[in-house]
JSON list of C-alpha atoms in Angstrom, two decimals:
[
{"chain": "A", "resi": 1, "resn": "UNK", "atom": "CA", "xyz": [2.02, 9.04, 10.30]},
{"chain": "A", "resi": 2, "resn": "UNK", "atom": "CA", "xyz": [-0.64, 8.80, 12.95]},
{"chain": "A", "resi": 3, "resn": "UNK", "atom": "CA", "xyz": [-3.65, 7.39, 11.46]},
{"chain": "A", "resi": 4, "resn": "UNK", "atom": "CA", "xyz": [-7.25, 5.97, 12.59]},
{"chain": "A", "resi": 5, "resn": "UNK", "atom": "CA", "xyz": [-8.61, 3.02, 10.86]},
{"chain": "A", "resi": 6, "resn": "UNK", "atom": "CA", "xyz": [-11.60, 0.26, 11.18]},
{"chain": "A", "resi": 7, "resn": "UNK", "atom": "CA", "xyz": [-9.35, -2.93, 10.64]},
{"chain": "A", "resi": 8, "resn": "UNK", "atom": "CA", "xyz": [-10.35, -6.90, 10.30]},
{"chain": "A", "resi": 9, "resn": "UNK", "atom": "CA", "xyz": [-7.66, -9.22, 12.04]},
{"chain": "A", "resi": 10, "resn": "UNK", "atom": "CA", "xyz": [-6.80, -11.44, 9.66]},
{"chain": "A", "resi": 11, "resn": "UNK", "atom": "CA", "xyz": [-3.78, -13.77, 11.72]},
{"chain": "A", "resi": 12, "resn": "UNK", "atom": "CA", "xyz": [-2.33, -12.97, 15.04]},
{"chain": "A", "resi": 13, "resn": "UNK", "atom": "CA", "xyz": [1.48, -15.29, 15.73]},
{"chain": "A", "resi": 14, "resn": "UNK", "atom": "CA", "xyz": [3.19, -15.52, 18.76]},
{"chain": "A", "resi": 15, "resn": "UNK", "atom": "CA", "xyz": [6.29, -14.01, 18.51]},
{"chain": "A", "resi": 16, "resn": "UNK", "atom": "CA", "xyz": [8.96, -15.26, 20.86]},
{"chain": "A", "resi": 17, "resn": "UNK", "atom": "CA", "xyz": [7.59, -15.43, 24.66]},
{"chain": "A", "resi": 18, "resn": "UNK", "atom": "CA", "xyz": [5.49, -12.31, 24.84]},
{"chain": "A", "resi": 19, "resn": "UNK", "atom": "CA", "xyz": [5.08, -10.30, 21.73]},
{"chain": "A", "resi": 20, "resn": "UNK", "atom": "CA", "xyz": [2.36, -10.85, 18.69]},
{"chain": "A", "resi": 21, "resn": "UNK", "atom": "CA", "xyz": [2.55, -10.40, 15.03]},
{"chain": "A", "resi": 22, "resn": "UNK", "atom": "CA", "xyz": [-0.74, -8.95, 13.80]},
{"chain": "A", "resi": 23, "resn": "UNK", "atom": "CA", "xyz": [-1.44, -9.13, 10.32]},
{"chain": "A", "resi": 24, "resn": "UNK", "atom": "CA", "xyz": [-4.37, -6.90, 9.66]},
{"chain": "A", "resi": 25, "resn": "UNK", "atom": "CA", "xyz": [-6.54, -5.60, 6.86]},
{"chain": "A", "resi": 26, "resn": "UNK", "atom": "CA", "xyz": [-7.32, -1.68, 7.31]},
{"chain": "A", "resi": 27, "resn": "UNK", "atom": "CA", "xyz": [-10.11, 0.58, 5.59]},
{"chain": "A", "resi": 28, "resn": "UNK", "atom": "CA", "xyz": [-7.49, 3.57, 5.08]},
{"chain": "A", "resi": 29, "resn": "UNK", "atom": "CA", "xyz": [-4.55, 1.56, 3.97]},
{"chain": "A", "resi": 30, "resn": "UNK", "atom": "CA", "xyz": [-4.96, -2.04, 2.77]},
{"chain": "A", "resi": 31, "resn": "UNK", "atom": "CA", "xyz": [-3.27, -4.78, 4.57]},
{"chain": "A", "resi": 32, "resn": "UNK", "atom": "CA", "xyz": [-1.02, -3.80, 7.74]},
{"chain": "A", "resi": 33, "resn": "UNK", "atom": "CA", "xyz": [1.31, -5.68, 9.94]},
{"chain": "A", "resi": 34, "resn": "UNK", "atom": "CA", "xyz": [1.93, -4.97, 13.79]},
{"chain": "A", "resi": 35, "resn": "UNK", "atom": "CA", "xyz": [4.38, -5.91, 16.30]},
{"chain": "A", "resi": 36, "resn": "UNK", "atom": "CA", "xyz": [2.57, -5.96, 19.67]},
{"chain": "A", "resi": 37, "resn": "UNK", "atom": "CA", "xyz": [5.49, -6.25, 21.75]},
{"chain": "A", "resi": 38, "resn": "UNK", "atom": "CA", "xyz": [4.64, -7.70, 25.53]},
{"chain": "A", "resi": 39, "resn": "UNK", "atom": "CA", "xyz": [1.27, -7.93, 25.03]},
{"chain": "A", "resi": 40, "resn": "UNK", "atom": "CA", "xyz": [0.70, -11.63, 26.10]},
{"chain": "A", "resi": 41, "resn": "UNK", "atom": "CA", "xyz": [2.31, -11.13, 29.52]},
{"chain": "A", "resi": 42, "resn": "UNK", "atom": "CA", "xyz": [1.33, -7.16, 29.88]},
{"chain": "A", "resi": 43, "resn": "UNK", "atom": "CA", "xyz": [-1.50, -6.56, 32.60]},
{"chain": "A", "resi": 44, "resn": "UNK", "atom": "CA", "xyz": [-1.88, -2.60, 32.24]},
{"chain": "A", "resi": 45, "resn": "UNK", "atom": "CA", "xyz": [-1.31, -2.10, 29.09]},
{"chain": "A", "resi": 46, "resn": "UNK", "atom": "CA", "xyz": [-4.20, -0.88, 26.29]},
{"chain": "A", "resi": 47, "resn": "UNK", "atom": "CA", "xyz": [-3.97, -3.81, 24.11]},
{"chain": "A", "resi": 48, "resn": "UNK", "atom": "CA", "xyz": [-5.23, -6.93, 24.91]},
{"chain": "A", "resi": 49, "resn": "UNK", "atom": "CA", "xyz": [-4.83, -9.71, 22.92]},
{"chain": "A", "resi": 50, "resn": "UNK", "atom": "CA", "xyz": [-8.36, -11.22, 22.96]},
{"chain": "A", "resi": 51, "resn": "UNK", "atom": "CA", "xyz": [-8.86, -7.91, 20.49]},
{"chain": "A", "resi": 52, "resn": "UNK", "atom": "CA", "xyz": [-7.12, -10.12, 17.92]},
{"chain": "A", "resi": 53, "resn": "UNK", "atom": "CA", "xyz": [-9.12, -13.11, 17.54]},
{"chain": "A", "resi": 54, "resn": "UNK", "atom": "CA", "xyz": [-9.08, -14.28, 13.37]},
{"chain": "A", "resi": 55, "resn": "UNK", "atom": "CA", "xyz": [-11.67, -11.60, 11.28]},
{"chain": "A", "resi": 56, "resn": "UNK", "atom": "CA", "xyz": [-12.50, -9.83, 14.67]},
{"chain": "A", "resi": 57, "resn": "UNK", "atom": "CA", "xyz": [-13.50, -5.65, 13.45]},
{"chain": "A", "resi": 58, "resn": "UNK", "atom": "CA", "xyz": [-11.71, -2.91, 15.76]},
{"chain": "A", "resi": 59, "resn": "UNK", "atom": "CA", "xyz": [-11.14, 0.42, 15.37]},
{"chain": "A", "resi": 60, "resn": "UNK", "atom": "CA", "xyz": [-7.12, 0.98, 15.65]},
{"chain": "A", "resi": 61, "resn": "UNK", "atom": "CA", "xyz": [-4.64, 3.84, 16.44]},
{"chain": "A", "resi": 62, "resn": "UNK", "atom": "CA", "xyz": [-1.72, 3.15, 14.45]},
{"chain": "A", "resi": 63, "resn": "UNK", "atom": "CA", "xyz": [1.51, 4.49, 13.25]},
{"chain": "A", "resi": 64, "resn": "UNK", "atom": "CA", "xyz": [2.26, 3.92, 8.91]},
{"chain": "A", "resi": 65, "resn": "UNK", "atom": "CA", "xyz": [5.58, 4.70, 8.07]},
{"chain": "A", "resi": 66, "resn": "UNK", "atom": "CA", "xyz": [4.76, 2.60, 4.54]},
{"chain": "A", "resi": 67, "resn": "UNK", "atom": "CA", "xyz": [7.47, 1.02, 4.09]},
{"chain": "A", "resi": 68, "resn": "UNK", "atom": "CA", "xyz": [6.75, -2.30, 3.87]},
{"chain": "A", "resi": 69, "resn": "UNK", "atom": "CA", "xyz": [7.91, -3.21, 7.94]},
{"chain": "A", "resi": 70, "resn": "UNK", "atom": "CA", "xyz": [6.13, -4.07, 11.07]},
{"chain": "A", "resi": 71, "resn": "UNK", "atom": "CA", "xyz": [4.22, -0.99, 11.98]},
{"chain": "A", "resi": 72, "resn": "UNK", "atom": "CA", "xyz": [3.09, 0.50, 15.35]},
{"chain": "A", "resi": 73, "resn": "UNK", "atom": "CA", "xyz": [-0.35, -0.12, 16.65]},
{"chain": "A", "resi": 74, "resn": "UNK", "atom": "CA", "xyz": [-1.20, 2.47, 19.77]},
{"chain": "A", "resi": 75, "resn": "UNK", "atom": "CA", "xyz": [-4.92, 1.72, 20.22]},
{"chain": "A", "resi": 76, "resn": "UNK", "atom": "CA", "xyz": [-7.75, -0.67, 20.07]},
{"chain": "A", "resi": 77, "resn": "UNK", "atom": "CA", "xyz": [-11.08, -1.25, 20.23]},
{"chain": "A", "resi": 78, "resn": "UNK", "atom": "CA", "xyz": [-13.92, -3.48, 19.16]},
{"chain": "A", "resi": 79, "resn": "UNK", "atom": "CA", "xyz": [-15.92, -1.74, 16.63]},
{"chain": "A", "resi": 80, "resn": "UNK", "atom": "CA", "xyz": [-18.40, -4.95, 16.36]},
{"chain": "A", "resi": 81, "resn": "UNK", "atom": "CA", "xyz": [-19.00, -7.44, 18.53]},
{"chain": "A", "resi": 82, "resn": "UNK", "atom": "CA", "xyz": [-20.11, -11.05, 16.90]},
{"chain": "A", "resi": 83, "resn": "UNK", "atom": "CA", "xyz": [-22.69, -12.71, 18.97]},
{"chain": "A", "resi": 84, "resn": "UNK", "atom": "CA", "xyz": [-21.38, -15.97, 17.37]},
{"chain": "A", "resi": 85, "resn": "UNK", "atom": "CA", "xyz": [-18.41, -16.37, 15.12]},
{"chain": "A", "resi": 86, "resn": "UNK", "atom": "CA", "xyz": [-16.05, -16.87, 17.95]},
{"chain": "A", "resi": 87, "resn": "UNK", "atom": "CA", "xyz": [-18.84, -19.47, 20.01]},
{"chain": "A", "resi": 88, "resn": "UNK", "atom": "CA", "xyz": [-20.07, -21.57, 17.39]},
{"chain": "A", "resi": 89, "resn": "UNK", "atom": "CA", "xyz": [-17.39, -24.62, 16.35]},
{"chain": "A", "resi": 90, "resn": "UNK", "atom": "CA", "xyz": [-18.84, -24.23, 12.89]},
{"chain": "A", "resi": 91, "resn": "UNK", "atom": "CA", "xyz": [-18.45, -20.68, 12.08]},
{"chain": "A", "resi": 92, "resn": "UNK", "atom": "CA", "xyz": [-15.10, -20.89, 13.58]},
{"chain": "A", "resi": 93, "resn": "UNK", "atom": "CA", "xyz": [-13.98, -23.30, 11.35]},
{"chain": "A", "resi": 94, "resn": "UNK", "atom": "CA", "xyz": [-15.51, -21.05, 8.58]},
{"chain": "A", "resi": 95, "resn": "UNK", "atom": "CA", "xyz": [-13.47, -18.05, 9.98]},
{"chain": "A", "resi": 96, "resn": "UNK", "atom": "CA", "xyz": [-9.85, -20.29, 9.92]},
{"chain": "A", "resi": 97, "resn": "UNK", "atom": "CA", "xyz": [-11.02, -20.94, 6.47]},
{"chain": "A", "resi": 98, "resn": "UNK", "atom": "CA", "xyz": [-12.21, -17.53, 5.07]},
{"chain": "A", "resi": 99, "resn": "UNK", "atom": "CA", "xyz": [-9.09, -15.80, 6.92]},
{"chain": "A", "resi": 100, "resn": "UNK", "atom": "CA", "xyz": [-6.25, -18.20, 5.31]},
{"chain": "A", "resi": 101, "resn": "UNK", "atom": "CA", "xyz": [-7.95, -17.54, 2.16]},
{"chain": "A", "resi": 102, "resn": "UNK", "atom": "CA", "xyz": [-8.22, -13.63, 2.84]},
{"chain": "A", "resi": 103, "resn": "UNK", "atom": "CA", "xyz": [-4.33, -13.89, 3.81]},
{"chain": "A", "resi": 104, "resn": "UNK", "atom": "CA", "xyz": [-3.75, -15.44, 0.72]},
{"chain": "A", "resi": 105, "resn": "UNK", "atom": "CA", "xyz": [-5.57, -13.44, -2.09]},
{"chain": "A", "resi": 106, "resn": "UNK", "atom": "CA", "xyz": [-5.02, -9.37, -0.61]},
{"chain": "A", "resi": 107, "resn": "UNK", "atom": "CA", "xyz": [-1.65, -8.06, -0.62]},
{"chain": "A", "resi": 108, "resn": "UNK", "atom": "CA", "xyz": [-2.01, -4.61, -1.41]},
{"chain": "A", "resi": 109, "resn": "UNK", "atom": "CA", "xyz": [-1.17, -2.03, 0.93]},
{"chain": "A", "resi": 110, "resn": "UNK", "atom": "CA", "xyz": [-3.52, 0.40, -0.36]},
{"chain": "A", "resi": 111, "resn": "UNK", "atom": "CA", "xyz": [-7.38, 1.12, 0.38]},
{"chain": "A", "resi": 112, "resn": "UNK", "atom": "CA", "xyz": [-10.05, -0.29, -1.00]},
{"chain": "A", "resi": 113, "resn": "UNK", "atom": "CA", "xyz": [-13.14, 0.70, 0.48]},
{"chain": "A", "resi": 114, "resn": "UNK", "atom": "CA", "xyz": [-15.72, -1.18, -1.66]},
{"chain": "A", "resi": 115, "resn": "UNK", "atom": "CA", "xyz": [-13.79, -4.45, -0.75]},
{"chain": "A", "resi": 116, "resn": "UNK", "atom": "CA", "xyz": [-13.16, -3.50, 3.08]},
{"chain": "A", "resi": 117, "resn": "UNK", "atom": "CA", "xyz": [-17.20, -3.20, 3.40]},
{"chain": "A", "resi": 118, "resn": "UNK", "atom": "CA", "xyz": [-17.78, -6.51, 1.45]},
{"chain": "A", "resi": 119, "resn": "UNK", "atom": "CA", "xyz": [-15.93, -8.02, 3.86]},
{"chain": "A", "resi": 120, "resn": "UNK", "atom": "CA", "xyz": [-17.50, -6.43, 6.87]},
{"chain": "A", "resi": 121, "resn": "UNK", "atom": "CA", "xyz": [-21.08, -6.65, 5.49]},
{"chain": "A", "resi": 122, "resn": "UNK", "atom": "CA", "xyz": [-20.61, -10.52, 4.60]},
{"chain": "A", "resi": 123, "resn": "UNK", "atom": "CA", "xyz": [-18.79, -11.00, 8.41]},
{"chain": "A", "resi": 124, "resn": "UNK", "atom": "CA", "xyz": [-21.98, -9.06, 9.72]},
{"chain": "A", "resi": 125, "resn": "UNK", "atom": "CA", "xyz": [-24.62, -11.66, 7.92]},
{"chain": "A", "resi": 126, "resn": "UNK", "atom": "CA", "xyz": [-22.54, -15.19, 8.56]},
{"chain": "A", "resi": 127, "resn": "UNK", "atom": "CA", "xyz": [-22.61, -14.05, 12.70]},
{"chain": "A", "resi": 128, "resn": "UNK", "atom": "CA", "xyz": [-26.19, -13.51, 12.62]},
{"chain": "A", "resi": 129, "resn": "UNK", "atom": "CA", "xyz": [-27.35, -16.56, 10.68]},
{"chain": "A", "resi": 130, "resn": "UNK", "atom": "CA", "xyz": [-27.77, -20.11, 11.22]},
{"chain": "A", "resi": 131, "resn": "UNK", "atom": "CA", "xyz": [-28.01, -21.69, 7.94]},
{"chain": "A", "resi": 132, "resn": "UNK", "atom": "CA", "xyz": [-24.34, -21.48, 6.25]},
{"chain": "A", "resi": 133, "resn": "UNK", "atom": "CA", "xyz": [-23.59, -24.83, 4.59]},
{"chain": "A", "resi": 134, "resn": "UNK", "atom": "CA", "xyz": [-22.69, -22.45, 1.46]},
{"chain": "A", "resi": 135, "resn": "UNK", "atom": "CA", "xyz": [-21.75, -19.69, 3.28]},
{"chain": "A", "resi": 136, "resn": "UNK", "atom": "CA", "xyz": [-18.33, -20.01, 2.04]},
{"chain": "A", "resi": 137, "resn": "UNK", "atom": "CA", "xyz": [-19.05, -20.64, -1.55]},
{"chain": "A", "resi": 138, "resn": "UNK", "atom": "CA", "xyz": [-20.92, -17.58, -2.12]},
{"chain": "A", "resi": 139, "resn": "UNK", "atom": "CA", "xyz": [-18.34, -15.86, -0.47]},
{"chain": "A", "resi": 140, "resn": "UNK", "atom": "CA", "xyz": [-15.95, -16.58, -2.53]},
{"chain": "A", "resi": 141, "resn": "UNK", "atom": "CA", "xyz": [-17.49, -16.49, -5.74]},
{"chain": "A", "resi": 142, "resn": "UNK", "atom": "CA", "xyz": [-18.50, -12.69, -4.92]},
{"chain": "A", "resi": 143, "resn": "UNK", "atom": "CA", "xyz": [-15.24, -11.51, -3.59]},
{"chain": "A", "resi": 144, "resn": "UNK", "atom": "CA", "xyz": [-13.84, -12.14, -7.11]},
{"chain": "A", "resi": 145, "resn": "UNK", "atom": "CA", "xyz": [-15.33, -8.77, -7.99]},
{"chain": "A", "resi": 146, "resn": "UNK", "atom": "CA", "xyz": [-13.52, -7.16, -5.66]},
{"chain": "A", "resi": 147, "resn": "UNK", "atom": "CA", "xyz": [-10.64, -8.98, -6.51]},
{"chain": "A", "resi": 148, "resn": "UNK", "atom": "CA", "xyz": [-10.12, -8.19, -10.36]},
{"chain": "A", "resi": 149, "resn": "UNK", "atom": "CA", "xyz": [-11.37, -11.53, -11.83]},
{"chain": "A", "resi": 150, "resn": "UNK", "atom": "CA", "xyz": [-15.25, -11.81, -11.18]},
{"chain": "A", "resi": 151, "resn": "UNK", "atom": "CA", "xyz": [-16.69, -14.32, -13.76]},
{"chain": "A", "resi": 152, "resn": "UNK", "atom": "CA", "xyz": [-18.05, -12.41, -16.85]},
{"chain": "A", "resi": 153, "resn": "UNK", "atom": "CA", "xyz": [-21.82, -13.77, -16.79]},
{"chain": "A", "resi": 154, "resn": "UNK", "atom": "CA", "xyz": [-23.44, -11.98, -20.02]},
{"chain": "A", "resi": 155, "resn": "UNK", "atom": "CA", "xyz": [-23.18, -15.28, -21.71]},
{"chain": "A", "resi": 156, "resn": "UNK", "atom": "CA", "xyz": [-24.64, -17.73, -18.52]},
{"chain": "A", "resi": 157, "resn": "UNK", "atom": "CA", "xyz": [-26.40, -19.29, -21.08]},
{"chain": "A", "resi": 158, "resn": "UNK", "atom": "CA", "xyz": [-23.38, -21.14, -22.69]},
{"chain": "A", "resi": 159, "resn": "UNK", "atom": "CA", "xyz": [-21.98, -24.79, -22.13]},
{"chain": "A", "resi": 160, "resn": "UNK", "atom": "CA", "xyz": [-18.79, -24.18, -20.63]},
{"chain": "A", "resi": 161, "resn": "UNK", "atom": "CA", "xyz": [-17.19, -21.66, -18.46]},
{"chain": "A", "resi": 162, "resn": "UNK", "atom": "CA", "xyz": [-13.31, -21.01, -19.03]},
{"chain": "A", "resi": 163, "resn": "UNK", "atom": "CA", "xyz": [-11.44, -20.06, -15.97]},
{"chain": "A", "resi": 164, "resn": "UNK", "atom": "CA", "xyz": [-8.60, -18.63, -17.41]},
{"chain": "A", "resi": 165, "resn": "UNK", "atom": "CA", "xyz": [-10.09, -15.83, -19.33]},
{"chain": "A", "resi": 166, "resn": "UNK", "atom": "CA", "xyz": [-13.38, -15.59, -16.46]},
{"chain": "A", "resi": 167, "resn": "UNK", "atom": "CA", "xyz": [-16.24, -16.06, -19.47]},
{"chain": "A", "resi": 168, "resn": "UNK", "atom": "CA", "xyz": [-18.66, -18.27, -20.67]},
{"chain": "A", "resi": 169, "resn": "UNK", "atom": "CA", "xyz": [-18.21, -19.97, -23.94]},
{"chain": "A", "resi": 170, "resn": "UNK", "atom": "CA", "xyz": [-19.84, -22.48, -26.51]},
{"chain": "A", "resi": 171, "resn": "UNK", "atom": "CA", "xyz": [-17.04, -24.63, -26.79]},
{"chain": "A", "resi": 172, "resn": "UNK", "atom": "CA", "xyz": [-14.37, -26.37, -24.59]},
{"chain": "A", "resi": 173, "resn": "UNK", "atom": "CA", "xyz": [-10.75, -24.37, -25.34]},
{"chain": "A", "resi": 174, "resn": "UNK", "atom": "CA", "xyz": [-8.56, -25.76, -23.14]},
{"chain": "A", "resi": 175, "resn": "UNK", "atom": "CA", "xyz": [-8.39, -27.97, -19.79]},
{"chain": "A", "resi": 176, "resn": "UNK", "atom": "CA", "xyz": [-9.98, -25.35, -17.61]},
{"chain": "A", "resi": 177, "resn": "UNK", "atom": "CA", "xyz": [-13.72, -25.27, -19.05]},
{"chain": "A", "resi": 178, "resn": "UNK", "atom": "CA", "xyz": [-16.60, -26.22, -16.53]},
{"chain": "A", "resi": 179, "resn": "UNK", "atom": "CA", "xyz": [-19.41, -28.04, -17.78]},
{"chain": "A", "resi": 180, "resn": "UNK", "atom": "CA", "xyz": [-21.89, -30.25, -16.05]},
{"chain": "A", "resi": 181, "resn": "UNK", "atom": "CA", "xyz": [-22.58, -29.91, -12.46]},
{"chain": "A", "resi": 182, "resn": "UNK", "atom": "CA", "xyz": [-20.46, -27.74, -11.64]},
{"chain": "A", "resi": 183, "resn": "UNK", "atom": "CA", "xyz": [-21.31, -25.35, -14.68]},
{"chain": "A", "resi": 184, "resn": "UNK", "atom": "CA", "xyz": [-24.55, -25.15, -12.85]},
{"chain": "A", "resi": 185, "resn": "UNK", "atom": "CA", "xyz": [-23.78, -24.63, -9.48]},
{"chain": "A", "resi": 186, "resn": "UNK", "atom": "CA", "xyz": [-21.72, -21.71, -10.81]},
{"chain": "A", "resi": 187, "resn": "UNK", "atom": "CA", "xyz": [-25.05, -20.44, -13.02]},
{"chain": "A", "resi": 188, "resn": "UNK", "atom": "CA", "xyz": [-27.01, -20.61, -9.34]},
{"chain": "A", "resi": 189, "resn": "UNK", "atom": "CA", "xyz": [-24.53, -18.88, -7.34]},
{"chain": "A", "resi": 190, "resn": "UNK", "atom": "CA", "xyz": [-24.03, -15.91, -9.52]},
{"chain": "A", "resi": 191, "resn": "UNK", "atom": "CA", "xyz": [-27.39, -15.11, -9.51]},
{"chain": "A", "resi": 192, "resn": "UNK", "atom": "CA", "xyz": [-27.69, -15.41, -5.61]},
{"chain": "A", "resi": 193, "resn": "UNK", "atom": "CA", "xyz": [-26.86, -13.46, -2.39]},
{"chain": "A", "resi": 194, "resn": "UNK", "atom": "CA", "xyz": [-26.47, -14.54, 1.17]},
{"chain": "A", "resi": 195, "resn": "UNK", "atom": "CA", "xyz": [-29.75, -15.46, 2.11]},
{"chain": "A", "resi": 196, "resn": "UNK", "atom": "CA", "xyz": [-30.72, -17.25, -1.42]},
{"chain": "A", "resi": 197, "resn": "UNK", "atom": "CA", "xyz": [-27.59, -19.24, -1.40]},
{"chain": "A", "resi": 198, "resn": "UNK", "atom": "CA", "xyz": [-28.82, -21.53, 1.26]},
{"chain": "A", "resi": 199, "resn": "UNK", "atom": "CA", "xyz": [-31.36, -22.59, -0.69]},
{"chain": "A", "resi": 200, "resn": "UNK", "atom": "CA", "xyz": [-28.87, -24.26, -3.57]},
{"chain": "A", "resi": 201, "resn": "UNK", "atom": "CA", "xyz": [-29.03, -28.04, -2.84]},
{"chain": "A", "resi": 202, "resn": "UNK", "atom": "CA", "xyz": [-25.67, -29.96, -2.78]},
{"chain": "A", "resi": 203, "resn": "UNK", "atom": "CA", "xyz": [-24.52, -32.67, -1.05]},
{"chain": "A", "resi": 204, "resn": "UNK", "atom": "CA", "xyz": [-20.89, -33.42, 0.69]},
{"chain": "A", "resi": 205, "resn": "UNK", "atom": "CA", "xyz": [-19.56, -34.39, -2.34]},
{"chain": "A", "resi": 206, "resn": "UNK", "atom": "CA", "xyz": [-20.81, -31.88, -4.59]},
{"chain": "A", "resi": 207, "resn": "UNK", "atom": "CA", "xyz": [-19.87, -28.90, -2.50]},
{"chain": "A", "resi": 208, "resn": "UNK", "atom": "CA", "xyz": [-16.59, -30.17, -1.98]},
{"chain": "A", "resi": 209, "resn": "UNK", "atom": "CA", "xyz": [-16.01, -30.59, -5.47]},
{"chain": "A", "resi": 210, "resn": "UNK", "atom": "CA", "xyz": [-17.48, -26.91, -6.40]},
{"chain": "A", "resi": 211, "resn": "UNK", "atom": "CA", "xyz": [-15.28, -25.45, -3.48]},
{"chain": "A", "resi": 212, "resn": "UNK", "atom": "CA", "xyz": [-12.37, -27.30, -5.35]},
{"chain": "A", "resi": 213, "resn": "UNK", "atom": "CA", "xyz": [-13.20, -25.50, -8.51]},
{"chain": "A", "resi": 214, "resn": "UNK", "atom": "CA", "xyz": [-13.11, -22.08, -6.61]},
{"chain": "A", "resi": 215, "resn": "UNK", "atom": "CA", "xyz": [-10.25, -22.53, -5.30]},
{"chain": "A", "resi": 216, "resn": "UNK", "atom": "CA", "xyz": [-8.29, -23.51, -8.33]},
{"chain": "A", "resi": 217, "resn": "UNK", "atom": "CA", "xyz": [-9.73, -20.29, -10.14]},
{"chain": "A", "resi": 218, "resn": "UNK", "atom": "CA", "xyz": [-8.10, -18.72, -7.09]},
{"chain": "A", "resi": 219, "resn": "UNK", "atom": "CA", "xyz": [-4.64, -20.09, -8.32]},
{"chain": "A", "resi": 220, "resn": "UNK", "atom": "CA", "xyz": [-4.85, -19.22, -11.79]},
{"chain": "A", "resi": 221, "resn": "UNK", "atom": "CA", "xyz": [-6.07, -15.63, -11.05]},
{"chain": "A", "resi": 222, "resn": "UNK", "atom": "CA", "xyz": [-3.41, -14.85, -8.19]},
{"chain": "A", "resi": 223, "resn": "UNK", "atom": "CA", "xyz": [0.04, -15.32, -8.03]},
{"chain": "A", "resi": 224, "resn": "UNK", "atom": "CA", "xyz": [1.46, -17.45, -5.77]},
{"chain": "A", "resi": 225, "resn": "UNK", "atom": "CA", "xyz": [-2.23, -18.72, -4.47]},
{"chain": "A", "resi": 226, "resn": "UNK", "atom": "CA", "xyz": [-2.06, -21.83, -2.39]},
{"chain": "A", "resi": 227, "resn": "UNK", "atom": "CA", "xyz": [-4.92, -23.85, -1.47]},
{"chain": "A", "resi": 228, "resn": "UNK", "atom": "CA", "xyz": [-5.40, -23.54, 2.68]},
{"chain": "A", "resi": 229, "resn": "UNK", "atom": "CA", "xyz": [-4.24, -25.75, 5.07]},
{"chain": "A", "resi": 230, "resn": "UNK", "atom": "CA", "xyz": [-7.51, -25.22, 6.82]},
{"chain": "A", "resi": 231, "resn": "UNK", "atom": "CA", "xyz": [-9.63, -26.53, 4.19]},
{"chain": "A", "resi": 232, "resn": "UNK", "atom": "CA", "xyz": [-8.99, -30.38, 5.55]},
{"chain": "A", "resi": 233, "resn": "UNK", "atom": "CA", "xyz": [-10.75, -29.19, 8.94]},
{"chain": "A", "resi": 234, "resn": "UNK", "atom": "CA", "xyz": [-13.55, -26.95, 7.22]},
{"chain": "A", "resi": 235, "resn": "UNK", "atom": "CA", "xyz": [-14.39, -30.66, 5.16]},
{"chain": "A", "resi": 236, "resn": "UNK", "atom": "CA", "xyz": [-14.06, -32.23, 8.50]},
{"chain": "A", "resi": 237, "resn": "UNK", "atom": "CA", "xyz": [-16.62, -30.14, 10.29]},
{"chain": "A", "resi": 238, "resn": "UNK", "atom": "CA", "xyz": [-19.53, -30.41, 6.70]},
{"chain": "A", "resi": 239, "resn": "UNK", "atom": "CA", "xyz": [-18.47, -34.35, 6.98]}
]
C-alpha cells in the first residue's frame, strides 16, 4: 500500500557498496525499515542520502506491505530543516545518543501520534536552544509516558522511589529504591519542561550518575534494553 508519512530517521547503514538500510520512525505506521538500493553512487535519482542524517524529519512516499521486511521508500523530502543539530559537535553527540536510545526502546509497527509529536516537538526545542546540559535527562524522563512506564508522582512526597513498579513509596522494598540525590533530581525533573530543566544544578558526576539511573529504569521496563554504545562519547563531550 502506497502511503504518505512525516518520518524521523532514526539509523541509516551502508549496505554493501551502494545501497542504505533506513530504519525510520513514521507518524502513520510506527517504526519502518527501507532498502535504498544505489543511492550512495546514484546521481539522478530522487533520494539523496544527506535526507537521512540520524533524527532528520521528512515527509516520505513509501510502499507498506506490513510484513515485517524491508519496505519501499519512493519519495523524500525535508519537512524541517534544523538550523543546528547537524552543525553543533554537541547536539550531535546528543542526537547519536537520543537515536540509539530511540532505536532501542520503540519497536512497534503501529502509530502513535501523541509519541511521534513528542518527539518532533522536543527535536524542534533542542535545535533552537543553546543551553542543553540536561537536555537529555528531561528527555528521557518524559518519553516514559509515551512509553507505558512514566513514574507515578501522586506520592513525590515519599523517601524512596521503586523502579520496578514506577511509584513512590515510604519504605525501601527491594534493591531498586532511589533515595538521596538522586530521589531529588527525579522530584525536580518531573515537575519541569524544557526550558526549566536547565535551571536544575548538577555537576559531571551527578548527571552522570542520574543518567545511569534512567537508563537502568530503561532495562527493567523494556525487554531486551541495552545501555548505548554512544553514551561513552555523550560523557566525553559533558567531560
Amino acid at each position: 500500500m502506497l502511503i504518505k508519512t512525516e518520518a524521523i530517521i532514526l539509523s541509516a547503514l551502508k549496505y554493501g557498496e551502494a545501497d542504505l538500510i533506513v530504519r525510520a520512525y513514521t507518524l502513520e505506521s510506527g517504526v519502518k525499515t527501507y532498502m535504498l538500493r544505489g543511492i550512495l553512487k546514484s546521481r539522478k535519482g530522487k533520494l539523496k542520502a544527506s535526507l537521512f542524517q540520524l533524527l532528520t524529519q521528512l515527509e516520505v512516499v513509501a510502499s507498506h506491505k506490513d510484513k515485517g521486511t524491508l519496505e519501499y521508500l519512493k519519495e523524500a523530502k525535508v519537512l524541517h530543516t534544523y538550523q543546528s543539530l547537524h552543525t553543533n559537535m554537541i547536539k550531535g553527540s546528543m542526537l547519536m545518543f537520543l537515536a540509539e536510545v530511540l532505536r532501542n526502546a520503540i519497536k512497534e509497527e503501529e502509530p502513535n501520534p501523541a509519541l511521534y509529536q513528542y518527539l518532533k516537538l522536543s527535536l524542534n526545542w533542542l535545535d533552537l536552544h543553546g543551553s542543553i546540559a540536561n537536555f537529555h535527562l528531561i528527555f528521557l524522563l518524559k518519553l516514559t509516558r509515551y512509553l507505558g512506564f512514566q513514574p507515578e508522582d501522586s506520592s513525590a512526597d515519599l523517601s524512596y522511589f521503586n523502579m520496578l513498579d514506577g511509584v513512590f513509596q515510604e519504605i525501601r522494598t527491594n534493591e531498586y529504591c532511589v533515595e538521596g540525590k538522586n530521589l531529588d533530581f527525579l522530584k525536580q525533573f518531573l515537575s519541569a519542561d524544557f526550558d526549566s530543566s536547565k535551571d536544575i544544578k548538577l555537576n559531571q558526576q551527578s548527571r552522570t550518575g542520574f543518567l545511569n539511573l534512567l537508563l537502568l529504569y530503561y532495562e527493567l521496563h523494556i525487554e531486551g534494553f541495552r545501555k548505548p554504545k554512544s553514551l561513552a562519547v555523550l560523557n566525553e563531550i559533558f567531560n
